[in-house]
Short mmCIF file of C-alpha atoms in Angstrom, two decimals:
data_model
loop_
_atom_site.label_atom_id
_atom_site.label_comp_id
_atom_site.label_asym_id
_atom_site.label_seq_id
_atom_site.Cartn_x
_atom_site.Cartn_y
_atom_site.Cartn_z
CA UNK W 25 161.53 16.14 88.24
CA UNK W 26 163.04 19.55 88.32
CA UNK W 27 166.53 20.38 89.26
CA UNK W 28 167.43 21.57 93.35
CA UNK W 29 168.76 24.86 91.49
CA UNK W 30 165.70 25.05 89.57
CA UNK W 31 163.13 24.86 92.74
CA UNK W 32 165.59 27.35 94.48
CA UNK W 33 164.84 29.86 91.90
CA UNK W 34 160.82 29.34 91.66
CA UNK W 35 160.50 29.02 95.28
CA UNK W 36 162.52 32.90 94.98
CA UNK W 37 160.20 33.96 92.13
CA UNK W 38 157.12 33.15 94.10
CA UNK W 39 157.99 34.99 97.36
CA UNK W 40 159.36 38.10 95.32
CA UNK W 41 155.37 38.09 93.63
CA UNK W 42 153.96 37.63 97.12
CA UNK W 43 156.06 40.79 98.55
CA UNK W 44 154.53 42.61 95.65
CA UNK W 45 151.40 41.32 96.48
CA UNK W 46 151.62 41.95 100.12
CA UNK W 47 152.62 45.62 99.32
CA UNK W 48 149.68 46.19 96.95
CA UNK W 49 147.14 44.83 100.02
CA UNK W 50 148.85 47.66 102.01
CA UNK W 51 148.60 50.41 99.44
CA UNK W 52 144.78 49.45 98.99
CA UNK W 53 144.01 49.46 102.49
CA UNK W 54 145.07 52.70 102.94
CA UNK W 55 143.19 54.22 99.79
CA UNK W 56 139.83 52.26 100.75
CA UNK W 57 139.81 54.22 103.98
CA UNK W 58 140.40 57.01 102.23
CA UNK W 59 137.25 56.54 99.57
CA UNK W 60 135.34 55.32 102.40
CA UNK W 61 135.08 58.72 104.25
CA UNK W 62 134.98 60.79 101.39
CA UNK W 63 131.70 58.68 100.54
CA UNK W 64 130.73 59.50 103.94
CA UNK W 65 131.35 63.14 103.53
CA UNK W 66 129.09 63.68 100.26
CA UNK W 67 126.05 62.04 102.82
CA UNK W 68 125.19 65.44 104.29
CA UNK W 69 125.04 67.29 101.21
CA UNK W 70 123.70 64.54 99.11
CA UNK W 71 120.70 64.16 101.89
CA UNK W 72 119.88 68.12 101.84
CA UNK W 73 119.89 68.61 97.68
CA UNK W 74 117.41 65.60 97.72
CA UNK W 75 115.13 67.04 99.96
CA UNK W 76 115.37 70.15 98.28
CA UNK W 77 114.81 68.96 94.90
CA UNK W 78 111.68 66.49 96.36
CA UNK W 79 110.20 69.46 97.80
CA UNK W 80 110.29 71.32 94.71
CA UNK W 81 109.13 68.87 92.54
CA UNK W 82 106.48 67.50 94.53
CA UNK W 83 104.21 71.18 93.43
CA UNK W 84 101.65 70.96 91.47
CA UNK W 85 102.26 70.79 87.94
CA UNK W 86 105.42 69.00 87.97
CA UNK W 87 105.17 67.80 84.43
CA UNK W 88 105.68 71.69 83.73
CA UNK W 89 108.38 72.81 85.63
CA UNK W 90 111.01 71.37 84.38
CA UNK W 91 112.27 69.04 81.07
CA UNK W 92 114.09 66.64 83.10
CA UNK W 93 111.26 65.69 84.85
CA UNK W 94 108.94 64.68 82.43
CA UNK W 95 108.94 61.03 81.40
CA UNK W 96 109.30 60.59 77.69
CA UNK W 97 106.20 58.55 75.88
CA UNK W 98 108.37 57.79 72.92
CA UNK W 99 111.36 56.36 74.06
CA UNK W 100 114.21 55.74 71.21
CA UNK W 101 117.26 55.75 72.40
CA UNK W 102 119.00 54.77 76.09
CA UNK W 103 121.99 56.11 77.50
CA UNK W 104 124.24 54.64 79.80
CA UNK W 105 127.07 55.87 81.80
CA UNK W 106 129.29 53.08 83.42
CA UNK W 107 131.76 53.34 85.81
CA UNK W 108 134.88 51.35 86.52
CA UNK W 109 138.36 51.50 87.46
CA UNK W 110 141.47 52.28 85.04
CA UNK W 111 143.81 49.72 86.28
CA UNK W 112 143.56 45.89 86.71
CA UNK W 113 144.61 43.37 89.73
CA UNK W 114 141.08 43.59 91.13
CA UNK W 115 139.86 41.03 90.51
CA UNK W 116 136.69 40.87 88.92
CA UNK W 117 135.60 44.04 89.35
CA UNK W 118 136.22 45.69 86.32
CA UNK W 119 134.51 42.39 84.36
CA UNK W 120 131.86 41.72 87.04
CA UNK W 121 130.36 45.44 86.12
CA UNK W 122 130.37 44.97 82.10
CA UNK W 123 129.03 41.61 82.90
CA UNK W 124 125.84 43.28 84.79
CA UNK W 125 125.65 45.94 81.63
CA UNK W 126 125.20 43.61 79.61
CA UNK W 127 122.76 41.55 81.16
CA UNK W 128 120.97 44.67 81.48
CA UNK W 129 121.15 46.50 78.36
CA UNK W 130 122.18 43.85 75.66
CA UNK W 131 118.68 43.44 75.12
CA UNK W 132 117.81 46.47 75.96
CA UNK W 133 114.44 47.68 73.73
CA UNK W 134 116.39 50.46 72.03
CA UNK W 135 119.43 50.99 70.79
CA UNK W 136 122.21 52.05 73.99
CA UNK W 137 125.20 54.59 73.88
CA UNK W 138 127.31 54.26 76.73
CA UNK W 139 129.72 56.94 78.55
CA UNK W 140 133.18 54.57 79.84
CA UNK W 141 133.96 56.23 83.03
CA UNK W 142 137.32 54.23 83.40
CA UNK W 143 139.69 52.34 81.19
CA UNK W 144 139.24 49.44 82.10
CA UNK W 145 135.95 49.67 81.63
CA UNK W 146 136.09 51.53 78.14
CA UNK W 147 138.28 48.65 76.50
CA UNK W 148 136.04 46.16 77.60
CA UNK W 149 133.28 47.83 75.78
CA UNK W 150 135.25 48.40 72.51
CA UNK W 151 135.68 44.81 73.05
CA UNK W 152 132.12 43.95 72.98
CA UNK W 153 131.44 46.39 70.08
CA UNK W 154 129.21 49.11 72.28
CA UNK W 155 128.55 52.49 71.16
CA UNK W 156 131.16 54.36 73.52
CA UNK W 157 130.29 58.44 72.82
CA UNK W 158 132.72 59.51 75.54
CA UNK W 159 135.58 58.42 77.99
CA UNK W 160 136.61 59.76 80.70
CA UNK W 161 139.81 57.76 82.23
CA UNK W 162 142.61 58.66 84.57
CA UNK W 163 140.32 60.65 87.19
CA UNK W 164 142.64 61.50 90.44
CA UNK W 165 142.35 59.65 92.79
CA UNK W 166 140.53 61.58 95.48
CA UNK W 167 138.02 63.68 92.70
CA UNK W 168 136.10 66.58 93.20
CA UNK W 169 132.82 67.71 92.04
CA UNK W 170 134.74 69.65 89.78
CA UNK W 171 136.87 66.50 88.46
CA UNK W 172 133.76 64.67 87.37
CA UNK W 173 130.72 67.26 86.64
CA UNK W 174 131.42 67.27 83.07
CA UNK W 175 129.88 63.55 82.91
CA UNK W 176 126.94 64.86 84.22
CA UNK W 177 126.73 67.55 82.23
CA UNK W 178 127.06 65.36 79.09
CA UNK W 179 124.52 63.29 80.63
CA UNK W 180 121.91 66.10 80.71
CA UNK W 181 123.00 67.62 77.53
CA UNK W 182 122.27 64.30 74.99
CA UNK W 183 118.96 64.09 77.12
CA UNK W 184 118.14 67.91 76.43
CA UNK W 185 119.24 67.87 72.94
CA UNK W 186 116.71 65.03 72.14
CA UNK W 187 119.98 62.61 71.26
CA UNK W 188 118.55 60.12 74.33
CA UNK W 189 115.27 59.38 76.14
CA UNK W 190 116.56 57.69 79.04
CA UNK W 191 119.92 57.73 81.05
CA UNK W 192 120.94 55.10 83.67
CA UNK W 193 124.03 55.23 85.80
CA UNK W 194 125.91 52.01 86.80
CA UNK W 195 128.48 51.77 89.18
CA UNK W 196 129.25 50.00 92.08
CA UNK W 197 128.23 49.99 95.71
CA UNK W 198 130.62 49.69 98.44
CA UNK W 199 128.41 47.82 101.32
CA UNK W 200 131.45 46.63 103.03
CA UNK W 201 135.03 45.25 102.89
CA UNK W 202 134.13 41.97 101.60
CA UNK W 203 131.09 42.81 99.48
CA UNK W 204 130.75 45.50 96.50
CA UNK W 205 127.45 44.76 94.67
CA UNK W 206 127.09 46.55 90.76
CA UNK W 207 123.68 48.59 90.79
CA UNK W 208 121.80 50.32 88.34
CA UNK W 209 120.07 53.58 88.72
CA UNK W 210 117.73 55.40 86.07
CA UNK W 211 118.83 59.19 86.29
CA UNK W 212 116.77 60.97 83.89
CA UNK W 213 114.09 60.96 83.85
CA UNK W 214 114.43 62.04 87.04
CA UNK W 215 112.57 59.60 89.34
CA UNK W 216 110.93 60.76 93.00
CA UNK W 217 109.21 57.55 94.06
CA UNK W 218 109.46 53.57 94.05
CA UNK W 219 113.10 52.25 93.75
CA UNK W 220 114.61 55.83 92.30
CA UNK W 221 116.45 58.55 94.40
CA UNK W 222 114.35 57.62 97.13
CA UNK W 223 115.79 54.51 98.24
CA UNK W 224 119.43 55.32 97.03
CA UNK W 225 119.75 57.91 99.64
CA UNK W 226 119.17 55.63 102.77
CA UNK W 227 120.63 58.40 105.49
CA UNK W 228 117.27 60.77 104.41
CA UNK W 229 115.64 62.68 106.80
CA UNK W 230 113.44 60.88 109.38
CA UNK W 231 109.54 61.57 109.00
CA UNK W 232 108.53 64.73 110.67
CA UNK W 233 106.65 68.03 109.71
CA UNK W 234 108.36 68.79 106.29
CA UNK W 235 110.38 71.93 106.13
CA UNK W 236 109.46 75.08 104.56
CA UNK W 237 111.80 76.89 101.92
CA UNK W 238 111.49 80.00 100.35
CA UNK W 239 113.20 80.09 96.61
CA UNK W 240 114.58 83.51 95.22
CA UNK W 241 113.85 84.20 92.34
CA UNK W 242 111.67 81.81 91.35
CA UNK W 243 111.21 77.86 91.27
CA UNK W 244 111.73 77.43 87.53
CA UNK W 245 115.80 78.99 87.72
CA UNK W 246 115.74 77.05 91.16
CA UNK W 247 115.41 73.89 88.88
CA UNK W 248 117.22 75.02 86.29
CA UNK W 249 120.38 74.88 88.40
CA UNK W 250 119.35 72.25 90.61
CA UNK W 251 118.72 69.23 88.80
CA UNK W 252 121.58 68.83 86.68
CA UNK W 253 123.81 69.63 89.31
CA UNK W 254 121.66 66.86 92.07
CA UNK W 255 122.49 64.47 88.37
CA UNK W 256 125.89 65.34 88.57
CA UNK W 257 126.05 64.90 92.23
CA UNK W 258 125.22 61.41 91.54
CA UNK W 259 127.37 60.46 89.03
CA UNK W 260 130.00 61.90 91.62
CA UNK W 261 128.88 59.98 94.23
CA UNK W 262 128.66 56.78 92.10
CA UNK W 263 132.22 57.11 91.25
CA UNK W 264 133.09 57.62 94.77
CA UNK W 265 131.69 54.25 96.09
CA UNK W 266 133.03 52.52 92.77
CA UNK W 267 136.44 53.92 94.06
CA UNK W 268 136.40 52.50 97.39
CA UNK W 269 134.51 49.29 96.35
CA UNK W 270 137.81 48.61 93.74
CA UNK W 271 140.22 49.53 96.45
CA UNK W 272 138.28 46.92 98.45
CA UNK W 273 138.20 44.25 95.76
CA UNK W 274 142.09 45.00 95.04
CA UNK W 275 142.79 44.86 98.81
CA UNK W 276 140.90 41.25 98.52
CA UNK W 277 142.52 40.13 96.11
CA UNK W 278 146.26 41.05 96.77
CA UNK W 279 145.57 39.22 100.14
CA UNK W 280 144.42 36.02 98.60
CA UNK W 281 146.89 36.14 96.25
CA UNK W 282 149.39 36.38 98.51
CA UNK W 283 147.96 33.58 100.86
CA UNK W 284 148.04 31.34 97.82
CA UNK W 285 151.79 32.50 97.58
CA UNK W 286 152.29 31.23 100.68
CA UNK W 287 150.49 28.06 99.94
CA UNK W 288 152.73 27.96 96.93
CA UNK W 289 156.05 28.19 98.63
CA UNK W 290 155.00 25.35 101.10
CA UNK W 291 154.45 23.00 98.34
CA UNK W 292 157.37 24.01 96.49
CA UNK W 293 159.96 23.54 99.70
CA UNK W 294 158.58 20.22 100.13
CA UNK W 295 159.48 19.00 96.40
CA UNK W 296 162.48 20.98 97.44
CA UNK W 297 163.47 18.71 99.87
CA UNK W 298 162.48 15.63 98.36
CA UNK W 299 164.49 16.48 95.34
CA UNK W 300 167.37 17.62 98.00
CA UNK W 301 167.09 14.31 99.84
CA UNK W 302 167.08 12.63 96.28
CA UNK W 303 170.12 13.89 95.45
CA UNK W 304 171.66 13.23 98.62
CA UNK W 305 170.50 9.84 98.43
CA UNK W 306 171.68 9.37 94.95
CA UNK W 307 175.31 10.50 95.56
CA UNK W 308 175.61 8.42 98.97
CA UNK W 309 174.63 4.97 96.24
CA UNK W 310 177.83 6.39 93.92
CA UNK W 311 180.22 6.41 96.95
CA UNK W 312 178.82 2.95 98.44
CA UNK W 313 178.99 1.46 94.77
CA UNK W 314 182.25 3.44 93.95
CA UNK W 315 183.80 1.92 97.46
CA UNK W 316 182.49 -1.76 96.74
CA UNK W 317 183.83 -1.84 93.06
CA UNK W 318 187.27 -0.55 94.42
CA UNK W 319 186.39 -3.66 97.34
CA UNK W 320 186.33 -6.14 94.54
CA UNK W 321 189.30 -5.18 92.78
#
């Protein structure tokens, strides 16, 4: 059994880790409200661009107006962007989204590339061997469109250029404090109906006469600038609720751990005192048998 000193100092160790702990719940608390309404904020504009870009593509000829919305017959290669966090004590965020990649795309028909939005997430796929084309780590942490368009630019470049047929996005969503789900959404070709953009924008208009627009100059530069920026805007989105969902998870589990801490510190104070009390006990039997061999003499 260990030393009093010795349970003194682990029982000090363990409550130092748990004001750490306690500290890092605080810190992610705050941030989480902070991701939470700046994914609240991109709503609005997210909503309008989609009905925008529905109504345009919904003409006639759709096939024709634009490359990004034609859906490739020959499909040989995949692209995948992936977003996670770039630091750790979340969990299993980070792992629990390259665990869903690669039940998704391991077997995947054609050969993947992957952009590592993240470092976290980047390392894990060099550590799994994945074709990684591009990384983009250390984003602030409130980003702007600005911060993160390049992704989506690099996302509809390799489709343009003929380097992929198909790009998928996945990220996390934040649903609520105690539940972040990982997701994966196809985002070029870009899809209008069944489980695409429709469904991923769930604050959409409500059903009504449809609205009329007028485009200047002409729908084909309408498209050209608004369908990679709508793909950019949801790569930026994406990494906005992957942002408050790891603030979440952290926030989860800096409060467990420090619970357990707490757990931890019980247990150890009671072998505390039972070492104490052994001690105690131990030096009371030296005096008595100290005082009854002096007795005898």
């Amino acid at each position: 059994m260990a030393s009093a000193r010795e349970m003194r100092l682990r029982i000090k160790s363990v409550k130092n880790i748990s004001q750490v702990t306690r500290a890092l719940e605080t810190v992610s608390a705050s941030k989480v409200r902070k991701a939470v309404n700046a994914v609240m904020a991109t709503r609005s504009y997210a909503t309008k661009a989609w009905q925008v870009l529905r109504h345009v593509a919904e003409q006639p000829g759709r096939d024709s107006l634009h490359p990004l919305l034609v859906k490739r017959s020959n499909v040989k290669n995949a692209l995948v962007v992936v977003v996670t966090g770039d630091r750790g004590l979340a969990g299993a965020y980070n792992s629990n989204v390259i665990r869903f990649t690669a039940q998704k795309f391991d077997q995947y028909s054609v050969p993947v590339k992957y952009i590592a939005v993240g470092r976290k997430g980047r390392d894990l796929l060099f550590r799994r061997r994945k074709d990684v084309i591009a990384d983009f780590s250390n984003l602030p942490a409130a980003p702007s469109f600005a911060d993160v368009s390049a992704i989506g630019r690099l996302a509809v470049e390799e489709y343009n250029n003929g380097n992929v047929d198909e790009v998928f996005l996945v990220y996390t969503d934040f649903v609520n404090m105690g539940r972040q789900i990982a997701t994966v959404k196809k985002l070029l070709p870009l899809e209008l109906e069944g489980e695409g953009l429709v469904e991923d924008f769930e604050h959409k208009a409500s059903s009504g006469p449809s609205a009329a627009y007028e485009y200047e100059p002409d729908q084909r530069e309408i498209l050209d600038e608004i369908i990679p920026r709508f793909t950019a805007l949801q790569v930026y989105q994406a990494i906005l609720e992957s942002q408050a969902s790891e603030h979440a998870a952290r926030m989860v589990a800096m409060r467990n751990a420090t619970d357990n801490a707490k757990e931890l510190v019980s247990a150890l104070q009671l072998v505390y005192n039972k070492v104490r009390q052994q001690t105690i006990t131990n030096d009371i039997l030296d005096i008595v048998g100290g005082a009854e061999a002096l007795a005898a003499k």
